Each structure stands twice: as structure tokens, then as C-alpha cells.
PDB file of C-alpha atoms in Angstrom:
ATOM      1  CA  MET A   1      -0.192   0.105   0.244  1.00 56.00           C
ATOM      2  CA  ASP A   2       1.261   3.301  -0.624  1.00 75.00           C
ATOM      3  CA  LYS A   3       2.063   6.393   1.123  1.00 81.00           C
ATOM      4  CA  HIS A   4      -1.148   8.102   0.182  1.00 83.00           C
ATOM      5  CA  LEU A   5      -3.451   4.925   0.103  1.00 83.00           C
ATOM      6  CA  ALA A   6      -2.199   4.239   3.732  1.00 88.00           C
ATOM      7  CA  ALA A   7      -3.269   7.802   4.644  1.00 89.00           C
ATOM      8  CA  ASP A   8      -6.625   8.432   2.558  1.00 90.00           C
ATOM      9  CA  MET A   9      -6.754   5.424   4.304  1.00 93.00           C
ATOM     10  CA  ALA A  10      -6.074   6.094   7.455  1.00 93.00           C
ATOM     11  CA  ALA A  11      -8.928   9.697   7.638  1.00 91.00           C
ATOM     12  CA  LEU A  12     -11.718   7.287   5.551  1.00 94.00           C
ATOM     13  CA  ASP A  13     -11.083   5.316   9.178  1.00 95.00           C
ATOM     14  CA  ALA A  14     -11.512   7.946  11.480  1.00 93.00           C
ATOM     15  CA  LEU A  15     -13.887  10.021   9.463  1.00 93.00           C
ATOM     16  CA  MET A  16     -16.274   6.229   9.793  1.00 96.00           C
ATOM     17  CA  ALA A  17     -14.901   6.323  12.983  1.00 95.00           C
ATOM     18  CA  GLU A  18     -16.703   9.960  13.874  1.00 93.00           C
ATOM     19  CA  VAL A  19     -19.653   8.846  12.201  1.00 94.00           C
ATOM     20  CA  ALA A  20     -20.388   5.411  13.949  1.00 95.00           C
ATOM     21  CA  ALA A  21     -19.567   7.526  18.072  1.00 94.00           C
ATOM     22  CA  SER A  22     -22.025  10.215  16.546  1.00 92.00           C
ATOM     23  CA  PRO A  23     -24.943  10.350  18.697  1.00 93.00           C
ATOM     24  CA  VAL A  24     -28.443   9.726  17.034  1.00 93.00           C
ATOM     25  CA  GLU A  25     -31.385  11.611  18.717  1.00 93.00           C
ATOM     26  CA  ALA A  26     -33.981   9.126  19.246  1.00 95.00           C
ATOM     27  CA  PRO A  27     -37.097   9.153  16.966  1.00 96.00           C
ATOM     28  CA  GLY A  28     -39.485  12.015  18.260  1.00 96.00           C
ATOM     29  CA  ASP A  29     -43.624  11.703  19.238  1.00 96.00           C
ATOM     30  CA  ASP A  30     -44.359  12.259  15.503  1.00 97.00           C
ATOM     31  CA  LEU A  31     -42.642   9.528  14.561  1.00 98.00           C
ATOM     32  CA  MET A  32     -43.340   6.786  16.836  1.00 97.00           C
ATOM     33  CA  ALA A  33     -47.228   8.587  16.523  1.00 97.00           C
ATOM     34  CA  ARG A  34     -46.129   7.830  12.405  1.00 97.00           C
ATOM     35  CA  ILE A  35     -45.007   4.223  13.058  1.00 98.00           C
ATOM     36  CA  LEU A  36     -47.238   2.964  15.422  1.00 97.00           C
ATOM     37  CA  ALA A  37     -50.519   4.419  13.290  1.00 96.00           C
ATOM     38  CA  ASP A  38     -49.392   2.262  10.717  1.00 96.00           C
ATOM     39  CA  ALA A  39     -48.859  -1.004  13.158  1.00 96.00           C
ATOM     40  CA  GLY A  40     -52.424  -0.161  13.868  1.00 95.00           C
ATOM     41  CA  ALA A  41     -53.484  -0.660  10.703  1.00 94.00           C
ATOM     42  CA  ALA A  42     -51.276  -4.152  10.172  1.00 93.00           C
ATOM     43  CA  GLN A  43     -52.581  -5.714  12.324  1.00 89.00           C
ATOM     44  CA  ALA A  44     -55.999  -4.743  11.752  1.00 88.00           C
ATOM     45  CA  ASP A  45     -55.782  -6.255   8.602  1.00 84.00           C
ATOM     46  CA  THR A  46     -53.861  -9.573  10.613  1.00 75.00           C
ATOM     47  CA  VAL A  47     -56.843 -10.356  12.968  1.00 69.00           C
ATOM     48  CA  ALA A  48     -58.855  -9.589  11.307  1.00 67.00           C
ATOM     49  CA  ALA A  49     -58.396 -11.312   7.940  1.00 62.00           C
ATOM     50  CA  PRO A  50     -59.040 -14.870   9.225  1.00 55.00           C
ATOM     51  CA  ALA A  51     -62.476 -13.678  10.570  1.00 50.00           C
ATOM     52  CA  SER A  52     -63.261 -12.794   7.064  1.00 49.00           C
ATOM     53  CA  ALA A  53     -60.544 -15.828   5.683  1.00 48.00           C
ATOM     54  CA  PRO A  54     -63.121 -17.582   2.921  1.00 53.00           C
ATOM     55  CA  VAL A  55     -64.783 -14.109   1.902  1.00 56.00           C
ATOM     56  CA  THR A  56     -68.591 -14.397   0.828  1.00 60.00           C
ATOM     57  CA  PRO A  57     -70.551 -13.353  -1.640  1.00 63.00           C
ATOM     58  CA  ALA A  58     -73.488 -11.536  -0.143  1.00 68.00           C
ATOM     59  CA  TRP A  59     -75.912 -14.871  -2.848  1.00 63.00           C
ATOM     60  CA  ARG A  60     -73.802 -16.995  -0.867  1.00 67.00           C
ATOM     61  CA  GLY A  61     -76.287 -15.216   2.502  1.00 66.00           C
ATOM     62  CA  TRP A  62     -79.772 -15.792   0.899  1.00 65.00           C
ATOM     63  CA  LEU A  63     -78.691 -19.167  -0.690  1.00 65.00           C
ATOM     64  CA  ASP A  64     -77.916 -21.007   2.853  1.00 70.00           C
ATOM     65  CA  ALA A  65     -80.597 -18.555   4.815  1.00 72.00           C
ATOM     66  CA  LEU A  66     -82.611 -20.811   2.184  1.00 71.00           C
ATOM     67  CA  GLY A  67     -81.529 -24.035   2.452  1.00 73.00           C
ATOM     68  CA  GLY A  68     -78.691 -23.795   0.448  1.00 73.00           C
ATOM     69  CA  TRP A  69     -78.110 -25.800  -2.953  1.00 69.00           C
ATOM     70  CA  PRO A  70     -80.382 -28.876  -2.942  1.00 72.00           C
ATOM     71  CA  THR A  71     -82.974 -25.406  -1.914  1.00 72.00           C
ATOM     72  CA  LEU A  72     -82.069 -24.349  -5.608  1.00 68.00           C
ATOM     73  CA  GLY A  73     -82.349 -27.073  -7.289  1.00 74.00           C
ATOM     74  CA  GLY A  74     -85.539 -27.747  -6.394  1.00 76.00           C
ATOM     75  CA  LEU A  75     -86.499 -23.910  -6.659  1.00 70.00           C
ATOM     76  CA  THR A  76     -85.156 -23.968 -10.291  1.00 74.00           C
ATOM     77  CA  ALA A  77     -87.329 -26.660 -11.228  1.00 79.00           C
ATOM     78  CA  ALA A  78     -90.388 -24.920  -9.915  1.00 80.00           C
ATOM     79  CA  ALA A  79     -89.377 -21.525 -12.064  1.00 77.00           C
ATOM     80  CA  VAL A  80     -88.853 -23.824 -14.997  1.00 75.00           C
ATOM     81  CA  THR A  81     -91.993 -25.364 -14.367  1.00 73.00           C
ATOM     82  CA  GLY A  82     -93.715 -21.943 -13.629  1.00 73.00           C
ATOM     83  CA  LEU A  83     -91.987 -20.814 -17.153  1.00 73.00           C
ATOM     84  CA  TRP A  84     -93.130 -23.702 -18.721  1.00 72.00           C
ATOM     85  CA  ILE A  85     -96.482 -23.439 -18.042  1.00 70.00           C
ATOM     86  CA  GLY A  86     -96.937 -19.750 -18.589  1.00 73.00           C
ATOM     87  CA  VAL A  87     -94.798 -20.184 -22.094  1.00 74.00           C
ATOM     88  CA  ALA A  88     -97.069 -23.677 -23.934  1.00 76.00           C
ATOM     89  CA  PRO A  89     -99.258 -23.840 -21.103  1.00 68.00           C
ATOM     90  CA  PRO A  90    -100.470 -28.003 -21.305  1.00 68.00           C
ATOM     91  CA  ALA A  91    -104.379 -28.267 -21.552  1.00 73.00           C
ATOM     92  CA  ALA A  92    -105.059 -29.883 -18.555  1.00 73.00           C
ATOM     93  CA  VAL A  93    -103.903 -25.911 -17.242  1.00 66.00           C
ATOM     94  CA  ASP A  94    -106.008 -24.324 -19.492  1.00 69.00           C
ATOM     95  CA  ASP A  95    -108.711 -26.838 -18.516  1.00 74.00           C
ATOM     96  CA  LEU A  96    -108.195 -25.220 -14.783  1.00 68.00           C
ATOM     97  CA  VAL A  97    -107.901 -21.714 -14.962  1.00 67.00           C
ATOM     98  CA  ALA A  98    -110.516 -22.063 -16.985  1.00 71.00           C
ATOM     99  CA  SER A  99    -112.437 -24.053 -13.749  1.00 72.00           C
ATOM    100  CA  VAL A 100    -110.856 -21.537 -11.555  1.00 68.00           C
ATOM    101  CA  LEU A 101    -111.168 -18.399 -12.222  1.00 68.00           C
ATOM    102  CA  GLY A 102    -113.721 -18.701 -15.912  1.00 66.00           C
ATOM    103  CA  GLU A 103    -116.169 -18.572 -13.399  1.00 58.00           C
ATOM    104  CA  THR A 104    -117.526 -15.440 -10.998  1.00 55.00           C
ATOM    105  CA  VAL A 105    -116.506 -17.065  -7.896  1.00 53.00           C
ATOM    106  CA  SER A 106    -118.578 -15.587  -4.126  1.00 58.00           C
ATOM    107  CA  LEU A 107    -117.354 -16.251  -1.282  1.00 58.00           C
ATOM    108  CA  ASP A 108    -119.100 -14.070   2.238  1.00 60.00           C
ATOM    109  CA  LEU A 109    -116.052 -14.233   4.103  1.00 59.00           C
ATOM    110  CA  ALA A 110    -117.126 -15.600   7.735  1.00 62.00           C
ATOM    111  CA  GLY A 111    -120.818 -14.128   7.039  1.00 60.00           C
ATOM    112  CA  LEU A 112    -119.288 -10.357   7.024  1.00 57.00           C
ATOM    113  CA  GLY A 113    -122.563 -10.110   4.472  1.00 55.00           C
ATOM    114  CA  ASP A 114    -122.235  -6.984   2.783  1.00 57.00           C
ATOM    115  CA  THR A 115    -120.733  -4.721   5.986  1.00 55.00           C
ATOM    116  CA  PHE A 116    -119.558  -1.795   4.045  1.00 57.00           C
ATOM    117  CA  GLU A 117    -122.381  -1.107   2.003  1.00 58.00           C
ATOM    118  CA  LEU A 118    -120.337  -0.543  -0.944  1.00 57.00           C
ATOM    119  CA  GLU A 119    -123.062  -1.785  -3.087  1.00 55.00           C
ATOM    120  CA  GLY A 120    -125.040   1.017  -2.452  1.00 49.00           C
TER     121      GLY A 120
ATOM    122  CA  MET B   1     -39.860 -10.468  -1.842  1.00 42.00           C
ATOM    123  CA  ASP B   2     -36.550 -12.319  -1.528  1.00 44.00           C
ATOM    124  CA  MET B   3     -36.642 -11.430   2.216  1.00 45.00           C
ATOM    125  CA  VAL B   4     -39.548 -13.560   3.099  1.00 46.00           C
ATOM    126  CA  ALA B   5     -37.729 -15.792   1.103  1.00 43.00           C
ATOM    127  CA  GLN B   6     -34.808 -16.188   2.799  1.00 45.00           C
ATOM    128  CA  GLN B   7     -36.189 -16.384   6.070  1.00 45.00           C
ATOM    129  CA  GLN B   8     -38.575 -18.891   4.922  1.00 43.00           C
ATOM    130  CA  GLY B   9     -35.056 -21.057   3.017  1.00 42.00           C
ATOM    131  CA  SER B  10     -32.951 -20.557   6.313  1.00 44.00           C
ATOM    132  CA  ARG B  11     -30.289 -22.929   7.593  1.00 47.00           C
ATOM    133  CA  PRO B  12     -30.883 -24.525  11.105  1.00 47.00           C
ATOM    134  CA  VAL B  13     -29.503 -22.682  13.139  1.00 56.00           C
ATOM    135  CA  ASP B  14     -29.853 -22.299  16.093  1.00 64.00           C
ATOM    136  CA  ILE B  15     -30.255 -18.013  17.255  1.00 66.00           C
ATOM    137  CA  GLY B  16     -31.165 -18.103  20.057  1.00 73.00           C
ATOM    138  CA  PRO B  17     -33.739 -16.594  21.958  1.00 82.00           C
ATOM    139  CA  ASP B  18     -34.303 -13.484  20.046  1.00 90.00           C
ATOM    140  CA  PRO B  19     -37.132 -11.496  22.379  1.00 93.00           C
ATOM    141  CA  ASP B  20     -38.328  -9.471  19.401  1.00 96.00           C
ATOM    142  CA  GLY B  21     -39.326 -12.362  17.198  1.00 95.00           C
ATOM    143  CA  ALA B  22     -42.371 -13.301  20.191  1.00 95.00           C
ATOM    144  CA  LEU B  23     -43.583 -10.256  20.144  1.00 96.00           C
ATOM    145  CA  LEU B  24     -43.814 -10.104  16.420  1.00 96.00           C
ATOM    146  CA  VAL B  25     -46.015 -13.115  17.057  1.00 95.00           C
ATOM    147  CA  ALA B  26     -47.736 -11.233  19.534  1.00 95.00           C
ATOM    148  CA  PHE B  27     -48.673  -8.176  17.654  1.00 96.00           C
ATOM    149  CA  ALA B  28     -49.449 -11.183  14.899  1.00 94.00           C
ATOM    150  CA  ASN B  29     -52.056 -12.707  17.219  1.00 93.00           C
ATOM    151  CA  GLY B  30     -52.994  -9.358  18.018  1.00 93.00           C
ATOM    152  CA  ASP B  31     -51.677  -7.888  21.297  1.00 92.00           C
ATOM    153  CA  PRO B  32     -51.995  -4.578  20.840  1.00 84.00           C
ATOM    154  CA  GLU B  33     -49.178  -3.694  23.260  1.00 94.00           C
ATOM    155  CA  ALA B  34     -46.497  -5.777  21.193  1.00 96.00           C
ATOM    156  CA  ALA B  35     -46.596  -2.320  18.585  1.00 96.00           C
ATOM    157  CA  ARG B  36     -45.166  -0.091  21.447  1.00 96.00           C
ATOM    158  CA  LEU B  37     -43.124  -2.593  22.786  1.00 97.00           C
ATOM    159  CA  LEU B  38     -42.037  -3.395  19.596  1.00 97.00           C
ATOM    160  CA  THR B  39     -41.865  -0.739  18.173  1.00 97.00           C
ATOM    161  CA  GLY B  40     -39.448   0.992  21.027  1.00 97.00           C
ATOM    162  CA  ARG B  41     -36.905  -0.961  21.117  1.00 97.00           C
ATOM    163  CA  LEU B  42     -35.958  -1.224  17.252  1.00 98.00           C
ATOM    164  CA  ALA B  43     -37.562   2.054  16.243  1.00 98.00           C
ATOM    165  CA  PRO B  44     -34.159   3.911  17.488  1.00 98.00           C
ATOM    166  CA  LYS B  45     -32.446   1.795  15.785  1.00 97.00           C
ATOM    167  CA  VAL B  46     -33.125   1.986  12.575  1.00 98.00           C
ATOM    168  CA  LEU B  47     -33.253   5.138  12.672  1.00 98.00           C
ATOM    169  CA  GLY B  48     -29.241   5.411  14.107  1.00 97.00           C
ATOM    170  CA  GLN B  49     -28.832   3.157  11.414  1.00 98.00           C
ATOM    171  CA  ALA B  50     -30.665   5.539   8.704  1.00 98.00           C
ATOM    172  CA  MET B  51     -29.083   7.819  10.176  1.00 97.00           C
ATOM    173  CA  ARG B  52     -25.235   7.383   9.602  1.00 96.00           C
ATOM    174  CA  MET B  53     -25.612   6.231   5.763  1.00 97.00           C
ATOM    175  CA  LEU B  54     -28.012   9.629   5.015  1.00 96.00           C
ATOM    176  CA  THR B  55     -27.062  11.828   7.383  1.00 94.00           C
ATOM    177  CA  ASP B  56     -30.794  13.346   7.289  1.00 94.00           C
ATOM    178  CA  ARG B  57     -33.494  13.091   9.440  1.00 96.00           C
ATOM    179  CA  ALA B  58     -35.823  13.052   7.362  1.00 96.00           C
ATOM    180  CA  GLU B  59     -34.706  11.123   5.416  1.00 97.00           C
ATOM    181  CA  ALA B  60     -33.622   8.755   8.376  1.00 97.00           C
ATOM    182  CA  GLU B  61     -36.856   9.417   9.155  1.00 98.00           C
ATOM    183  CA  ASP B  62     -38.930   7.744   6.413  1.00 98.00           C
ATOM    184  CA  VAL B  63     -36.922   5.299   5.457  1.00 98.00           C
ATOM    185  CA  THR B  64     -37.808   4.154   9.828  1.00 98.00           C
ATOM    186  CA  GLN B  65     -41.062   4.718   8.804  1.00 98.00           C
ATOM    187  CA  GLU B  66     -41.069   1.910   5.878  1.00 98.00           C
ATOM    188  CA  ALA B  67     -38.875  -0.468   7.435  1.00 98.00           C
ATOM    189  CA  MET B  68     -40.950  -0.999  10.407  1.00 98.00           C
ATOM    190  CA  VAL B  69     -43.717  -1.295   8.316  1.00 98.00           C
ATOM    191  CA  ARG B  70     -42.819  -3.812   6.565  1.00 98.00           C
ATOM    192  CA  LEU B  71     -42.224  -5.832   9.739  1.00 97.00           C
ATOM    193  CA  TRP B  72     -45.914  -5.232  10.691  1.00 97.00           C
ATOM    194  CA  ARG B  73     -47.095  -6.634   6.946  1.00 96.00           C
ATOM    195  CA  ILE B  74     -44.436  -9.719   7.798  1.00 96.00           C
ATOM    196  CA  ALA B  75     -45.588 -10.194  10.921  1.00 95.00           C
ATOM    197  CA  PRO B  76     -48.360 -13.052  10.198  1.00 95.00           C
ATOM    198  CA  ASP B  77     -45.407 -14.604   8.356  1.00 94.00           C
ATOM    199  CA  TRP B  78     -42.985 -14.518  10.800  1.00 94.00           C
ATOM    200  CA  ARG B  79     -41.210 -18.274  12.220  1.00 90.00           C
ATOM    201  CA  GLN B  80     -39.375 -17.467  15.170  1.00 86.00           C
ATOM    202  CA  GLY B  81     -36.362 -19.016  14.952  1.00 84.00           C
ATOM    203  CA  GLU B  82     -35.421 -19.147  11.546  1.00 87.00           C
ATOM    204  CA  ALA B  83     -33.259 -16.103  11.959  1.00 90.00           C
ATOM    205  CA  ARG B  84     -33.783 -12.368  14.480  1.00 94.00           C
ATOM    206  CA  VAL B  85     -35.250  -9.605  13.861  1.00 96.00           C
ATOM    207  CA  SER B  86     -32.257  -7.227  14.271  1.00 96.00           C
ATOM    208  CA  THR B  87     -31.057  -8.966  11.343  1.00 96.00           C
ATOM    209  CA  TRP B  88     -33.862  -8.566   8.812  1.00 97.00           C
ATOM    210  CA  LEU B  89     -34.348  -5.380   9.809  1.00 98.00           C
ATOM    211  CA  TYR B  90     -30.974  -3.992   9.283  1.00 98.00           C
ATOM    212  CA  ARG B  91     -31.132  -5.853   5.852  1.00 98.00           C
ATOM    213  CA  VAL B  92     -34.703  -4.730   5.215  1.00 98.00           C
ATOM    214  CA  THR B  93     -33.369   0.062   6.721  1.00 98.00           C
ATOM    215  CA  ALA B  94     -29.538  -1.021   4.299  1.00 98.00           C
ATOM    216  CA  ASN B  95     -31.350  -1.458   1.513  1.00 98.00           C
ATOM    217  CA  LEU B  96     -33.640   1.249   1.648  1.00 98.00           C
ATOM    218  CA  CYS B  97     -31.166   3.478   2.644  1.00 98.00           C
ATOM    219  CA  THR B  98     -28.688   2.350  -0.889  1.00 97.00           C
ATOM    220  CA  ASP B  99     -32.342   2.438  -2.100  1.00 96.00           C
ATOM    221  CA  ARG B 100     -32.531   6.378  -1.230  1.00 96.00           C
ATOM    222  CA  LEU B 101     -28.679   7.109  -1.757  1.00 95.00           C
ATOM    223  CA  ARG B 102     -29.480   5.868  -5.188  1.00 92.00           C
ATOM    224  CA  ARG B 103     -31.662   8.373  -6.133  1.00 91.00           C
ATOM    225  CA  ARG B 104     -29.596  11.119  -4.558  1.00 85.00           C
ATOM    226  CA  ARG B 105     -26.911   9.853  -6.820  1.00 78.00           C
ATOM    227  CA  GLN B 106     -29.200  10.056 -10.015  1.00 74.00           C
ATOM    228  CA  THR B 107     -30.410  13.739  -8.932  1.00 70.00           C
ATOM    229  CA  VAL B 108     -27.082  15.502  -7.195  1.00 56.00           C
ATOM    230  CA  SER B 109     -24.021  15.077  -8.322  1.00 52.00           C
ATOM    231  CA  LEU B 110     -21.640  14.499  -6.124  1.00 49.00           C
ATOM    232  CA  ASP B 111     -20.100  18.079  -5.634  1.00 48.00           C
ATOM    233  CA  GLY B 112     -23.208  19.414  -4.499  1.00 45.00           C
ATOM    234  CA  VAL B 113     -24.298  18.124  -1.768  1.00 45.00           C
ATOM    235  CA  THR B 114     -21.424  19.400   0.375  1.00 46.00           C
ATOM    236  CA  ASP B 115     -20.782  23.271   0.362  1.00 45.00           C
ATOM    237  CA  PRO B 116     -19.562  23.948   4.045  1.00 44.00           C
ATOM    238  CA  ALA B 117     -21.698  27.214   4.949  1.00 45.00           C
ATOM    239  CA  ASP B 118     -19.838  30.580   5.214  1.00 44.00           C
ATOM    240  CA  GLY B 119     -20.516  31.100   8.701  1.00 42.00           C
ATOM    241  CA  ALA B 120     -19.045  33.025  12.218  1.00 44.00           C
ATOM    242  CA  ALA B 121     -15.799  30.904  13.463  1.00 41.00           C
ATOM    243  CA  SER B 122     -17.163  30.269  16.824  1.00 41.00           C
ATOM    244  CA  VAL B 123     -20.225  27.309  14.349  1.00 54.00           C
ATOM    245  CA  ALA B 124     -17.372  26.147  11.503  1.00 55.00           C
ATOM    246  CA  ASP B 125     -15.911  23.149  13.485  1.00 61.00           C
ATOM    247  CA  GLN B 126     -19.299  22.142  14.052  1.00 60.00           C
ATOM    248  CA  MET B 127     -20.264  23.081  10.181  1.00 59.00           C
ATOM    249  CA  GLN B 128     -17.234  21.668   9.521  1.00 73.00           C
ATOM    250  CA  GLY B 129     -18.194  17.967  11.455  1.00 75.00           C
ATOM    251  CA  GLN B 130     -21.448  17.885  10.223  1.00 81.00           C
ATOM    252  CA  ALA B 131     -19.435  18.499   6.245  1.00 83.00           C
ATOM    253  CA  ARG B 132     -17.350  15.481   6.913  1.00 83.00           C
ATOM    254  CA  MET B 133     -20.514  13.037   8.050  1.00 87.00           C
ATOM    255  CA  SER B 134     -22.446  14.558   4.939  1.00 89.00           C
ATOM    256  CA  ALA B 135     -19.580  14.185   2.402  1.00 90.00           C
ATOM    257  CA  LEU B 136     -19.351  10.129   3.835  1.00 94.00           C
ATOM    258  CA  SER B 137     -22.693   9.568   2.425  1.00 94.00           C
ATOM    259  CA  ALA B 138     -22.396  11.800  -0.679  1.00 93.00           C
ATOM    260  CA  ALA B 139     -19.436   9.172  -1.470  1.00 94.00           C
ATOM    261  CA  LEU B 140     -21.081   5.984  -0.361  1.00 96.00           C
ATOM    262  CA  ALA B 141     -23.630   6.857  -2.505  1.00 95.00           C
ATOM    263  CA  ALA B 142     -21.279   6.771  -5.664  1.00 94.00           C
ATOM    264  CA  LEU B 143     -20.217   3.150  -4.372  1.00 95.00           C
ATOM    265  CA  PRO B 144     -22.030   0.510  -6.279  1.00 96.00           C
ATOM    266  CA  ASP B 145     -24.942  -0.832  -4.161  1.00 96.00           C
ATOM    267  CA  ARG B 146     -23.563  -3.912  -2.137  1.00 97.00           C
ATOM    268  CA  GLN B 147     -20.479  -2.297  -1.564  1.00 98.00           C
ATOM    269  CA  ALA B 148     -22.054   0.590   0.090  1.00 98.00           C
ATOM    270  CA  GLN B 149     -23.910  -1.456   2.708  1.00 98.00           C
ATOM    271  CA  ALA B 150     -21.181  -4.474   3.386  1.00 98.00           C
ATOM    272  CA  VAL B 151     -18.907  -0.539   4.403  1.00 98.00           C
ATOM    273  CA  ALA B 152     -22.056   0.619   5.960  1.00 98.00           C
ATOM    274  CA  LEU B 153     -22.985  -2.287   8.676  1.00 98.00           C
ATOM    275  CA  ARG B 154     -19.066  -3.184   9.285  1.00 98.00           C
ATOM    276  CA  HIS B 155     -17.991  -0.082  10.143  1.00 98.00           C
ATOM    277  CA  LEU B 156     -20.495   2.680  10.930  1.00 98.00           C
ATOM    278  CA  GLU B 157     -22.941  -0.284  12.505  1.00 98.00           C
ATOM    279  CA  GLY B 158     -19.634  -1.936  13.764  1.00 97.00           C
ATOM    280  CA  LEU B 159     -20.710  -5.916  12.724  1.00 98.00           C
ATOM    281  CA  ALA B 160     -18.390  -8.319  12.925  1.00 98.00           C
ATOM    282  CA  ASN B 161     -17.874 -10.179   9.185  1.00 98.00           C
ATOM    283  CA  PRO B 162     -19.981 -13.073   9.794  1.00 97.00           C
ATOM    284  CA  GLU B 163     -23.240 -10.940  11.467  1.00 97.00           C
ATOM    285  CA  ILE B 164     -22.790  -9.214   7.850  1.00 98.00           C
ATOM    286  CA  ALA B 165     -22.551 -12.280   6.173  1.00 98.00           C
ATOM    287  CA  GLU B 166     -25.451 -13.437   7.185  1.00 97.00           C
ATOM    288  CA  ILE B 167     -27.852  -9.743   7.041  1.00 98.00           C
ATOM    289  CA  MET B 168     -26.434  -9.555   3.444  1.00 98.00           C
ATOM    290  CA  ASP B 169     -27.356 -13.536   2.038  1.00 97.00           C
ATOM    291  CA  ILE B 170     -23.258 -14.177   1.412  1.00 98.00           C
ATOM    292  CA  SER B 171     -20.484 -15.935   2.612  1.00 98.00           C
ATOM    293  CA  VAL B 172     -17.513 -14.218   4.584  1.00 98.00           C
ATOM    294  CA  GLU B 173     -14.603 -13.713   2.076  1.00 98.00           C
ATOM    295  CA  ALA B 174     -17.721 -12.292   0.087  1.00 98.00           C
ATOM    296  CA  VAL B 175     -17.844  -9.736   3.153  1.00 98.00           C
ATOM    297  CA  GLU B 176     -14.333  -9.047   3.091  1.00 98.00           C
ATOM    298  CA  SER B 177     -13.467  -8.742  -0.613  1.00 98.00           C
ATOM    299  CA  LEU B 178     -17.004  -6.135  -0.525  1.00 98.00           C
ATOM    300  CA  THR B 179     -15.810  -4.461   2.285  1.00 98.00           C
ATOM    301  CA  ALA B 180     -11.304  -3.912   0.678  1.00 97.00           C
ATOM    302  CA  ARG B 181     -13.216  -2.741  -2.192  1.00 97.00           C
ATOM    303  CA  GLY B 182     -15.465  -0.313  -1.185  1.00 98.00           C
ATOM    304  CA  LYS B 183     -13.214   0.926   1.563  1.00 97.00           C
ATOM    305  CA  ARG B 184     -10.462   1.351  -1.504  1.00 96.00           C
ATOM    306  CA  ALA B 185     -12.932   3.408  -3.416  1.00 95.00           C
ATOM    307  CA  LEU B 186     -14.336   5.332  -0.824  1.00 95.00           C
ATOM    308  CA  ALA B 187     -11.003   6.245   0.863  1.00 95.00           C
ATOM    309  CA  ALA B 188     -10.417   8.041  -3.729  1.00 93.00           C
ATOM    310  CA  ILE B 189     -13.636   9.972  -3.029  1.00 92.00           C
ATOM    311  CA  LEU B 190     -13.244  11.591  -0.369  1.00 90.00           C
ATOM    312  CA  ALA B 191      -9.137  11.833  -0.888  1.00 87.00           C
ATOM    313  CA  GLY B 192      -9.936  15.020  -3.334  1.00 75.00           C
ATOM    314  CA  ARG B 193     -11.466  16.064  -0.602  1.00 74.00           C
ATOM    315  CA  LYS B 194      -9.558  16.231   2.249  1.00 67.00           C
ATOM    316  CA  ALA B 195      -8.651  20.013   2.907  1.00 60.00           C
ATOM    317  CA  GLU B 196     -11.992  20.906   2.614  1.00 63.00           C
ATOM    318  CA  LEU B 197     -13.067  18.464   4.863  1.00 65.00           C
ATOM    319  CA  GLY B 198     -11.368  19.488   7.480  1.00 62.00           C
ATOM    320  CA  TYR B 199      -8.295  17.177   7.395  1.00 60.00           C
ATOM    321  CA  GLU B 200      -4.740  17.669   7.565  1.00 53.00           C
ATOM    322  CA  ASP B 201      -2.898  16.759   4.286  1.00 47.00           C
ATOM    323  CA  GLU B 202       0.089  15.392   5.383  1.00 45.00           C
TER     324      GLU B 202
END
């Protein structure tokens, strides 16, 4: 190592020793507060995560309320049947509709008669 | 990132008791006190390391916050006993600091970093001390990242080569090589500035 380099190295060592020995002021309240705010946010994320781990879409909620997937099968069959009856009613349905709606049906509920005198 | 991979792929070494690791696990489990305790134990160390490398309080504080954010995020995946929290933080902080130094290198010329202001004689010494530290930081910025990290860990943090090897995930020989090359480069950079920095030219 030549003389110049040795001197440069010595100067560098002195400089690094000076920096290493310089006291660093402790973190202020502001920095500590920022760090703790980050910690709170991260902790809320990680602690909350397992509770809602399998993310359940809203529709699963009411499907479960109805009775789950088996119910959905029944519901679908009923819906398709209803659609089919509406679009292409079989003769039996026509007869049924005629027999139920095709004639005037009067009902006297609990024998109230024309309680409200709607017929003037 | 590679830090997680490294932590998970580490060798079965007995790292001894690591209270910070235990606190980090408690933090991940929702312990409200753990964050305060960890911050009190670790933030001053991170800030010190960042200040010595950057010589800029605002930047060092930002690095400290960022390093701690990364610690909070890794907490759920932390495997106690595989690495020490302090080792992991040295690495994260060193990386964040060289990121900052690299940005300085791209935006500021080396000569523009330290201009000892014309002040009263009474503050001249203080200014020169500050200028010297800034000059070291500026010179570190001129080094390749790994050299800057190795030199800083060895000579500013005072760590032993095996510990630096673990922090940087390289061999002890590689640490020695990086440190030697880094020091030579630093000495060359600073040699031209001795008078300005208050060192006698011999």
C-alpha cells in the first residue's frame, strides 16, 4: 500500500469512526405516532383477516338462509316449470284456469255480507 | 420479496432467544401492547442506522417508518427461530438506505451535496463536522449498493463479518471483498476533499 493510499485510508477510518460515534437523537413523538398508526392498521388487517378468511359473497348469505344448494335445485325446477306453464300451457292447465277463474265466484267471508255497504 | 424467501429457506441454525421475534408473533396475534414495545425497542436502532448512512434526519425518519411498516406486514408470516428480527431489520434498512442513496446519485452531483456554509468562526467546526458526515454519505452514494451496505454495516454499525454475511446473505469472504473494495473507492473519493473536510493533507 503506497503512502498516499495509507493516508487516505487512515482519514477514511477516522471519518467513519466519527460517524459511528455520533449520537443519534431518539425518534420523536411524531415519528413514534406514525409508526404506531401503521402498526394499528396492519394489525387490524391481519387480525381481522382470518375471521372473514373465505370471503363469502352476499348471495351466498340468502342461499344459505333458504337451505343451501339442494333448495336451489328445487327452486330452479319450480321456476322452470312455471315458465313452461306460462309459455305453453298444457290443456289440463287451461281447464284448471277456466274452472277456477272462468266463472264468477262469490265468497261470503265469515258471513259478513256487505258489511261496508259497498253495493249502495 | 427475497427477504421472506430467505427467512423461510434458512438453515437450521440456533439463533438463541429473540425477544423481538416473540413480540412480533404476539403482534401478529393481535396483542395491542406488542407494537408499542417493538417500536420502542427497534425504531431507535433503525433510525440510527439510517442516519449514519444518509446523514439526513427527514430521510432517515422516512426510512425508519418504511422499515417498520415492512416489519408489521411480515409479522403474520414470521417464523420464530429461523432468523433474528434485528438481522432482518438491518437488511431491510440497509436496502432502503441504498435505494435513497441511489436516487441521490441520480439527481444530485457529488459536489453539490456538501457546501460548508460561510458561517461565524464559532460554528465553523460544527459545520465541518456536519460536512464531513454528509461527505461520507455522498461518497457512499457513489458506491455500488452492496459495497456501500457492507462498508456501512462493518464500519458504521460496527458489526462483525459473520453477522454481515448473514444480513447480506453472502459468504464471509464476499463480505471481506466488498468491504475492501468499498473502502478503497471511498478513500479515493474523499481524498480529493481532505482540505475542504478539515483533514490535514500530509
